[in-house]
mmCIF file of C-alpha atoms in Angstrom:
data_model
loop_
_atom_site.group_PDB
_atom_site.id
_atom_site.type_symbol
_atom_site.label_atom_id
_atom_site.label_comp_id
_atom_site.label_asym_id
_atom_site.label_seq_id
_atom_site.Cartn_x
_atom_site.Cartn_y
_atom_site.Cartn_z
ATOM 1 C CA MET X 1 -2.086 1.583 3.992
ATOM 2 C CA ILE X 2 -0.006 4.515 2.546
ATOM 3 C CA LEU X 3 -1.030 3.254 -1.123
ATOM 4 C CA PHE X 4 -4.506 2.696 -0.663
ATOM 5 C CA SER X 5 -5.247 5.693 1.615
ATOM 6 C CA GLY X 6 -3.542 8.151 -1.386
ATOM 7 C CA LEU X 7 -5.544 6.150 -3.758
ATOM 8 C CA VAL X 8 -8.511 6.434 -2.268
ATOM 9 C CA VAL X 9 -8.340 10.353 -1.510
ATOM 10 C CA ALA X 10 -7.468 10.400 -5.017
ATOM 11 C CA HIS X 11 -10.411 8.756 -6.479
ATOM 12 C CA VAL X 12 -12.522 10.143 -4.194
ATOM 13 C CA LEU X 13 -10.779 13.777 -4.979
ATOM 14 C CA ALA X 14 -11.684 12.614 -9.111
ATOM 15 C CA PHE X 15 -15.101 11.954 -8.240
ATOM 16 C CA VAL X 16 -15.773 15.181 -5.836
ATOM 17 C CA LEU X 17 -13.940 17.452 -8.994
ATOM 18 C CA ILE X 18 -16.137 15.835 -11.942
ATOM 19 C CA ALA X 19 -19.638 16.099 -9.437
ATOM 20 C CA LEU X 20 -19.402 19.627 -9.244
ATOM 21 C CA ASP X 21 -18.276 20.283 -12.774
ATOM 22 C CA ARG X 22 -21.587 18.272 -13.378
ATOM 23 C CA ILE X 23 -23.307 19.921 -11.158
ATOM 24 C CA ALA X 24 -22.126 23.938 -12.652
ATOM 25 C CA ILE X 25 -22.793 22.295 -15.821
ATOM 26 C CA GLU X 26 -26.442 21.971 -14.426
ATOM 27 C CA ASP X 27 -26.989 25.259 -13.043
ATOM 28 C CA GLU X 28 -25.531 27.130 -16.104
ATOM 29 C CA MET X 29 -27.937 25.234 -18.522
ATOM 30 C CA GLY X 30 -30.652 25.495 -15.977
ATOM 31 C CA SER X 31 -30.296 29.086 -15.838
ATOM 32 C CA LYS X 32 -30.354 29.460 -19.649
ATOM 33 C CA PHE X 33 -33.708 27.164 -19.288
ATOM 34 C CA ALA X 34 -35.370 28.574 -16.332
ATOM 35 C CA ALA X 35 -34.477 32.561 -18.236
ATOM 36 C CA GLY X 36 -35.912 31.627 -21.542
ATOM 37 C CA ASP X 37 -39.234 30.028 -20.538
ATOM 38 C CA ILE X 38 -39.689 32.468 -17.531
ATOM 39 C CA ALA X 39 -39.680 35.082 -20.882
ATOM 40 C CA ASP X 40 -41.749 33.256 -22.545
ATOM 41 C CA ALA X 41 -43.996 33.202 -19.510
ATOM 42 C CA VAL X 42 -44.367 36.953 -18.990
ATOM 43 C CA ALA X 43 -44.564 37.538 -22.643
ATOM 44 C CA ILE X 44 -47.927 35.685 -22.760
ATOM 45 C CA LEU X 45 -48.698 37.002 -19.469
ATOM 46 C CA ASP X 46 -48.067 40.427 -20.957
ATOM 47 C CA HIS X 47 -50.785 39.522 -23.930
ATOM 48 C CA LEU X 48 -53.348 38.352 -21.890
ATOM 49 C CA LYS X 49 -56.360 39.937 -20.195
ATOM 50 C CA PRO X 50 -55.745 40.782 -16.644
ATOM 51 C CA GLU X 51 -59.066 38.745 -16.635
ATOM 52 C CA GLU X 52 -58.046 35.566 -18.010
ATOM 53 C CA ARG X 53 -54.110 35.546 -16.563
ATOM 54 C CA PRO X 54 -55.224 33.504 -13.013
ATOM 55 C CA ALA X 55 -56.215 30.062 -15.960
ATOM 56 C CA TRP X 56 -53.409 30.426 -17.685
ATOM 57 C CA LEU X 57 -50.942 30.325 -14.397
ATOM 58 C CA ASP X 58 -51.049 26.376 -14.038
ATOM 59 C CA ARG X 59 -50.499 26.233 -17.483
ATOM 60 C CA VAL X 60 -47.206 28.712 -17.103
ATOM 61 C CA SER X 61 -46.101 26.901 -14.292
ATOM 62 C CA ARG X 62 -43.523 24.467 -14.244
ATOM 63 C CA ARG X 63 -42.322 21.900 -11.152
ATOM 64 C CA ASN X 64 -39.784 23.763 -9.691
ATOM 65 C CA TRP X 65 -41.726 27.679 -10.078
ATOM 66 C CA ARG X 66 -45.193 28.661 -9.545
ATOM 67 C CA TYR X 67 -46.435 31.908 -10.789
ATOM 68 C CA ILE X 68 -48.788 33.822 -8.314
ATOM 69 C CA LEU X 69 -50.639 37.541 -9.297
ATOM 70 C CA SER X 70 -49.266 39.606 -6.177
ATOM 71 C CA ASP X 71 -46.611 41.048 -4.772
ATOM 72 C CA GLU X 72 -45.700 39.008 -2.414
ATOM 73 C CA GLY X 73 -42.248 38.219 -0.474
ATOM 74 C CA GLU X 74 -39.477 40.961 1.071
ATOM 75 C CA LEU X 75 -37.082 41.965 -1.333
ATOM 76 C CA GLU X 76 -33.106 40.576 -1.022
ATOM 77 C CA ALA X 77 -31.275 43.371 0.293
ATOM 78 C CA GLU X 78 -28.016 41.637 -0.093
ATOM 79 C CA THR X 79 -27.687 38.793 -3.279
ATOM 80 C CA PRO X 80 -25.394 36.284 -3.094
ATOM 81 C CA LYS X 81 -22.641 37.161 -6.762
ATOM 82 C CA ARG X 82 -24.268 33.659 -8.495
ATOM 83 C CA ARG X 83 -27.652 34.865 -7.975
ATOM 84 C CA GLN X 84 -26.692 38.155 -9.597
ATOM 85 C CA ALA X 85 -25.801 36.561 -12.429
ATOM 86 C CA ASN X 86 -28.725 34.521 -12.612
ATOM 87 C CA ILE X 87 -31.012 37.304 -12.405
ATOM 88 C CA ALA X 88 -29.214 39.667 -14.704
ATOM 89 C CA ARG X 89 -29.613 36.746 -16.481
ATOM 90 C CA LEU X 90 -33.451 36.763 -16.483
ATOM 91 C CA ARG X 91 -33.229 40.248 -17.109
ATOM 92 C CA ALA X 92 -31.398 40.448 -20.442
ATOM 93 C CA ALA X 93 -34.346 37.365 -21.267
ATOM 94 C CA LEU X 94 -37.407 40.011 -20.089
ATOM 95 C CA GLY X 95 -36.097 43.559 -21.870
ATOM 96 C CA PRO X 96 -35.955 46.742 -20.497
ATOM 97 C CA ASP X 97 -39.790 46.998 -20.035
ATOM 98 C CA HIS X 98 -39.391 44.507 -17.256
ATOM 99 C CA ASP X 99 -37.565 44.232 -13.749
ATOM 100 C CA ALA X 100 -36.578 41.525 -11.901
ATOM 101 C CA ASN X 101 -35.456 41.091 -8.307
ATOM 102 C CA PHE X 102 -35.241 38.161 -5.310
ATOM 103 C CA VAL X 103 -37.554 38.295 -2.620
ATOM 104 C CA HIS X 104 -37.791 36.507 0.630
ATOM 105 C CA PHE X 105 -40.988 34.982 1.423
ATOM 106 C CA ASP X 106 -39.885 34.040 5.249
ATOM 107 C CA PRO X 107 -37.781 37.137 5.860
ATOM 108 C CA PRO X 108 -36.283 36.117 9.419
ATOM 109 C CA GLN X 109 -35.039 32.619 8.058
ATOM 110 C CA ARG X 110 -35.055 33.106 4.908
ATOM 111 C CA LEU X 111 -35.488 29.963 3.404
ATOM 112 C CA ARG X 112 -38.303 30.689 0.785
ATOM 113 C CA ARG X 113 -37.753 32.459 -2.016
ATOM 114 C CA GLY X 114 -39.068 33.871 -5.594
ATOM 115 C CA ILE X 115 -38.614 36.547 -7.682
ATOM 116 C CA ARG X 116 -40.955 39.520 -8.015
ATOM 117 C CA MET X 117 -41.569 40.846 -11.641
ATOM 118 C CA HIS X 118 -43.901 44.314 -13.123
ATOM 119 C CA LEU X 119 -46.183 43.350 -16.634
ATOM 120 C CA LYS X 120 -46.284 46.186 -19.067
ATOM 121 C CA ASP X 121 -48.977 47.055 -17.107
ATOM 122 C CA GLY X 122 -47.893 47.576 -14.205
ATOM 123 C CA SER X 123 -48.913 44.408 -12.582
ATOM 124 C CA PRO X 124 -47.159 42.774 -10.340
ATOM 125 C CA VAL X 125 -46.230 39.034 -10.416
ATOM 126 C CA THR X 126 -44.007 37.046 -8.250
ATOM 127 C CA ILE X 127 -42.597 33.475 -8.985
ATOM 128 C CA ALA X 128 -42.195 31.169 -5.808
ATOM 129 C CA ILE X 129 -39.412 28.872 -6.296
ATOM 130 C CA PHE X 130 -39.103 25.478 -5.027
ATOM 131 C CA PRO X 131 -35.484 23.869 -5.438
ATOM 132 C CA ALA X 132 -35.072 20.912 -6.298
ATOM 133 C CA LYS X 133 -34.090 18.486 -4.418
ATOM 134 C CA GLU X 134 -30.492 16.575 -5.094
ATOM 135 C CA ILE X 135 -31.474 13.325 -5.305
ATOM 136 C CA ILE X 136 -27.771 9.869 -5.281
ATOM 137 C CA SER X 137 -28.791 7.370 -7.961
ATOM 138 C CA PRO X 138 -28.841 3.676 -5.913
ATOM 139 C CA TRP X 139 -26.160 3.081 -8.211
ATOM 140 C CA LEU X 140 -23.806 5.369 -7.111
ATOM 141 C CA PRO X 141 -22.754 3.531 -3.565
ATOM 142 C CA ALA X 142 -22.581 0.335 -5.185
ATOM 143 C CA ALA X 143 -20.581 1.683 -7.875
ATOM 144 C CA LEU X 144 -18.411 3.471 -5.460
ATOM 145 C CA ALA X 145 -17.670 0.531 -2.945
ATOM 146 C CA VAL X 146 -17.288 -1.438 -6.131
ATOM 147 C CA GLN X 147 -14.205 0.760 -7.495
ATOM 148 C CA LEU X 148 -12.790 0.406 -3.764
ATOM 149 C CA CYS X 149 -12.851 -3.435 -3.937
ATOM 150 C CA ILE X 150 -10.758 -3.397 -6.911
ATOM 151 C CA ILE X 151 -8.529 -0.603 -5.580
ATOM 152 C CA ALA X 152 -8.061 -2.812 -1.909
ATOM 153 C CA PHE X 153 -7.222 -6.148 -4.106
ATOM 154 C CA PHE X 154 -4.546 -5.023 -6.667
ATOM 155 C CA VAL X 155 -2.828 -3.196 -3.653
ATOM 156 C CA TRP X 156 -3.154 -6.347 -1.857
ATOM 157 C CA VAL X 157 -1.788 -8.101 -4.805
ATOM 158 C CA ALA X 158 1.300 -4.957 -5.428
ATOM 159 C CA VAL X 159 1.806 -5.152 -1.556
ATOM 160 C CA LYS X 160 2.091 -9.179 -1.737
ATOM 161 C CA LEU X 161 4.560 -9.013 -5.059
ATOM 162 C CA ALA X 162 6.741 -5.907 -3.427
ATOM 163 C CA THR X 163 7.092 -7.817 0.260
ATOM 164 C CA GLN X 164 7.850 -11.191 -0.626
ATOM 165 C CA PRO X 165 11.485 -10.381 -2.017
ATOM 166 C CA LEU X 166 11.819 -8.548 1.736
ATOM 167 C CA ALA X 167 10.488 -12.263 3.684
ATOM 168 C CA ARG X 168 13.522 -13.660 1.703
ATOM 169 C CA LEU X 169 15.758 -11.035 3.172
ATOM 170 C CA GLU X 170 14.678 -11.265 6.471
ATOM 171 C CA ARG X 171 15.080 -15.732 6.582
ATOM 172 C CA ALA X 172 18.470 -14.920 4.932
ATOM 173 C CA ALA X 173 19.023 -12.572 7.907
ATOM 174 C CA ASN X 174 17.824 -14.182 10.796
ATOM 175 C CA GLY X 175 19.546 -17.611 9.188
ATOM 176 C CA LEU X 176 23.669 -15.189 8.269
ATOM 177 C CA GLY X 177 26.100 -16.856 9.946
ATOM 178 C CA SER X 178 24.553 -20.454 11.384
ATOM 179 C CA ASP X 179 24.458 -21.703 7.857
ATOM 180 C CA LEU X 180 27.880 -21.473 5.928
ATOM 181 C CA ARG X 181 27.060 -23.948 3.431
ATOM 182 C CA ALA X 182 23.998 -22.111 2.357
ATOM 183 C CA GLU X 183 22.974 -20.850 -1.106
ATOM 184 C CA PRO X 184 23.614 -17.419 -1.984
ATOM 185 C CA LEU X 185 20.292 -15.483 -2.170
ATOM 186 C CA PRO X 186 18.913 -14.372 -6.013
ATOM 187 C CA GLU X 187 19.545 -11.303 -6.736
ATOM 188 C CA ASP X 188 16.945 -10.247 -8.612
ATOM 189 C CA GLY X 189 13.867 -8.243 -8.170
ATOM 190 C CA PRO X 190 13.440 -4.268 -7.757
ATOM 191 C CA LYS X 191 16.437 -2.698 -7.147
ATOM 192 C CA GLU X 192 16.966 -1.997 -3.616
ATOM 193 C CA VAL X 193 16.085 -5.457 -2.932
ATOM 194 C CA ALA X 194 18.582 -6.481 -5.595
ATOM 195 C CA ARG X 195 21.354 -4.507 -4.021
ATOM 196 C CA THR X 196 20.705 -5.698 -0.295
ATOM 197 C CA ALA X 197 20.767 -9.141 -1.076
ATOM 198 C CA ALA X 198 24.339 -8.644 -3.250
ATOM 199 C CA ALA X 199 24.859 -6.841 0.120
ATOM 200 C CA LEU X 200 24.102 -10.418 2.053
ATOM 201 C CA ASN X 201 25.520 -13.346 -0.325
ATOM 202 C CA ALA X 202 29.082 -10.657 0.109
ATOM 203 C CA MET X 203 28.883 -10.717 3.954
ATOM 204 C CA GLN X 204 27.803 -14.488 3.997
ATOM 205 C CA ARG X 205 31.168 -15.239 2.028
ATOM 206 C CA ARG X 206 33.279 -13.249 3.680
ATOM 207 C CA ILE X 207 32.161 -15.437 7.266
ATOM 208 C CA ALA X 208 32.427 -18.056 5.237
ATOM 209 C CA GLU X 209 36.172 -16.855 4.966
ATOM 210 C CA GLN X 210 36.798 -15.770 8.515
ATOM 211 C CA VAL X 211 35.634 -18.618 9.944
ATOM 212 C CA ALA X 212 38.048 -21.147 7.263
ATOM 213 C CA GLU X 213 40.854 -19.344 8.178
ATOM 214 C CA ARG X 214 40.923 -19.524 11.649
ATOM 215 C CA ILE X 215 39.698 -23.036 11.066
ATOM 216 C CA GLN X 216 42.671 -23.679 9.220
ATOM 217 C CA ILE X 217 45.069 -21.911 11.864
ATOM 218 C CA LEU X 218 43.294 -24.327 14.270
ATOM 219 C CA ALA X 219 43.599 -27.836 12.371
ATOM 220 C CA ALA X 220 47.275 -26.288 11.470
ATOM 221 C CA ILE X 221 47.940 -26.089 15.409
ATOM 222 C CA SER X 222 46.597 -29.541 16.357
ATOM 223 C CA HIS X 223 48.521 -31.021 13.723
ATOM 224 C CA ASP X 224 51.934 -29.624 14.886
ATOM 225 C CA LEU X 225 51.183 -29.800 18.650
ATOM 226 C CA GLN X 226 50.742 -34.071 18.241
ATOM 227 C CA THR X 227 54.337 -34.493 17.533
ATOM 228 C CA PRO X 228 55.475 -32.821 20.760
ATOM 229 C CA ILE X 229 53.172 -34.423 22.708
ATOM 230 C CA THR X 230 54.206 -37.504 21.302
ATOM 231 C CA ARG X 231 57.522 -36.992 22.286
ATOM 232 C CA MET X 232 56.298 -36.217 25.918
ATOM 233 C CA ARG X 233 54.348 -39.078 26.277
ATOM 234 C CA LEU X 234 57.493 -41.370 25.790
ATOM 235 C CA ARG X 235 59.817 -39.351 27.933
ATOM 236 C CA ALA X 236 56.836 -39.991 30.830
ATOM 237 C CA ASP X 237 57.135 -43.601 30.398
ATOM 238 C CA PHE X 238 60.901 -43.322 31.528
ATOM 239 C CA LEU X 239 59.780 -41.077 34.515
ATOM 240 C CA GLY X 240 61.166 -43.404 37.954
ATOM 241 C CA ASP X 241 58.448 -41.732 40.034
ATOM 242 C CA SER X 242 55.200 -43.424 39.268
ATOM 243 C CA ASP X 243 52.675 -40.425 40.693
ATOM 244 C CA ALA X 244 54.960 -38.279 38.919
ATOM 245 C CA ARG X 245 54.324 -40.271 35.934
ATOM 246 C CA GLU X 246 50.544 -41.243 35.950
ATOM 247 C CA LYS X 247 49.881 -37.323 36.148
ATOM 248 C CA LEU X 248 52.106 -36.064 33.351
ATOM 249 C CA GLN X 249 50.600 -38.751 31.453
ATOM 250 C CA GLY X 250 46.741 -37.710 32.294
ATOM 251 C CA ASP X 251 47.904 -33.891 31.700
ATOM 252 C CA LEU X 252 48.492 -35.244 28.408
ATOM 253 C CA GLN X 253 45.336 -37.467 27.515
ATOM 254 C CA GLU X 254 43.375 -34.458 28.340
ATOM 255 C CA MET X 255 45.388 -32.336 25.966
ATOM 256 C CA GLN X 256 45.184 -35.200 23.465
ATOM 257 C CA THR X 257 41.815 -34.469 23.967
ATOM 258 C CA LEU X 258 41.918 -31.322 22.285
ATOM 259 C CA ILE X 259 43.526 -32.164 19.583
ATOM 260 C CA LYS X 260 41.303 -34.660 18.566
ATOM 261 C CA GLN X 261 38.404 -31.612 19.464
ATOM 262 C CA GLY X 262 40.151 -29.036 17.523
ATOM 263 C CA LEU X 263 40.939 -31.349 14.469
ATOM 264 C CA ALA X 264 36.760 -33.330 14.949
ATOM 265 C CA LEU X 265 36.086 -29.301 14.253
ATOM 266 C CA ALA X 266 38.474 -28.654 11.360
ATOM 267 C CA ARG X 267 36.692 -31.880 9.447
ATOM 268 C CA GLU X 268 33.276 -30.711 10.125
ATOM 269 C CA TYR X 269 33.613 -27.235 8.548
ATOM 270 C CA ASP X 270 35.578 -28.766 5.717
ATOM 271 C CA GLY X 271 33.003 -26.985 2.623
ATOM 272 C CA ILE X 272 33.330 -23.466 3.702
ATOM 273 C CA GLY X 273 34.983 -20.399 2.482
ATOM 274 C CA PRO X 274 37.443 -20.915 -0.519
ATOM 275 C CA GLN X 275 38.318 -24.553 -1.872
ATOM 276 C CA ALA X 276 42.221 -23.768 -1.113
ATOM 277 C CA THR X 277 41.146 -22.828 2.683
ATOM 278 C CA ALA X 278 38.996 -26.240 2.835
ATOM 279 C CA HIS X 279 42.027 -28.469 1.473
ATOM 280 C CA VAL X 280 44.460 -27.042 4.108
ATOM 281 C CA ALA X 281 42.623 -27.769 6.285
ATOM 282 C CA VAL X 282 41.316 -31.051 5.711
ATOM 283 C CA GLU X 283 45.239 -32.255 5.205
ATOM 284 C CA ALA X 284 46.174 -30.373 8.353
ATOM 285 C CA SER X 285 43.138 -32.725 10.267
ATOM 286 C CA ARG X 286 45.247 -36.029 9.117
ATOM 287 C CA GLU X 287 47.127 -38.021 12.183
ATOM 288 C CA PRO X 288 51.147 -38.024 11.569
ATOM 289 C CA SER X 289 52.055 -41.893 11.466
#
């Protein structure tokens, strides 16, 4: 989730930066085009007679602004820096004989604005501006959804590839010590996973060696106890007291059973640890003749 969230944030941030850069470029180019077009329209109105100008208003108007032969609106008291640059560009295009200032047609709300100018003969001309609506292309949400699906798919693949060695380590850690004859883990994959696998393999070897050493000791003790127990059983047969003889023989039989269980355990663990240790354990498990 952290990887996916980071990729989505980076992707959305890159898209927003590109969109803002495109909007800034379009605004700059649109402002330059509008300044030139308005200057041409004002020049046309300057050369027309006052009675001819109303017929030309529709011809010089555009989709986003229209010309009005009046001084409607209230002058804007404080103009933001962005609009200050636009009005300065327009004044430069109009020339020194014309003025240009922003006005508001609804002073309380200041939602509708325009530009007030004066022709060479002093006649007022007001431009009513109709801001263009920001329209999002219908394919843009679909494109973003497809891109996010692609990111999610590759993140899922990356996570699966990264967690497979971890799952193998989990199984090995759960089975550590229970199966001393298990195959060692492959020490491949990412560096951290390889180091962890090597540590688990070393731990498995150490456990096997310690178990084998203890089994060797158990087998040796069990083997060495058989001879004294055999002598004690022979001596018990010569006891005169039958009751004491039966009790002693019962105790010796229990000890013999414990010895056989120790030897059986040594045979069961034959094959773990170093070969020399296993060999000694097997040799110790042989009953004397």
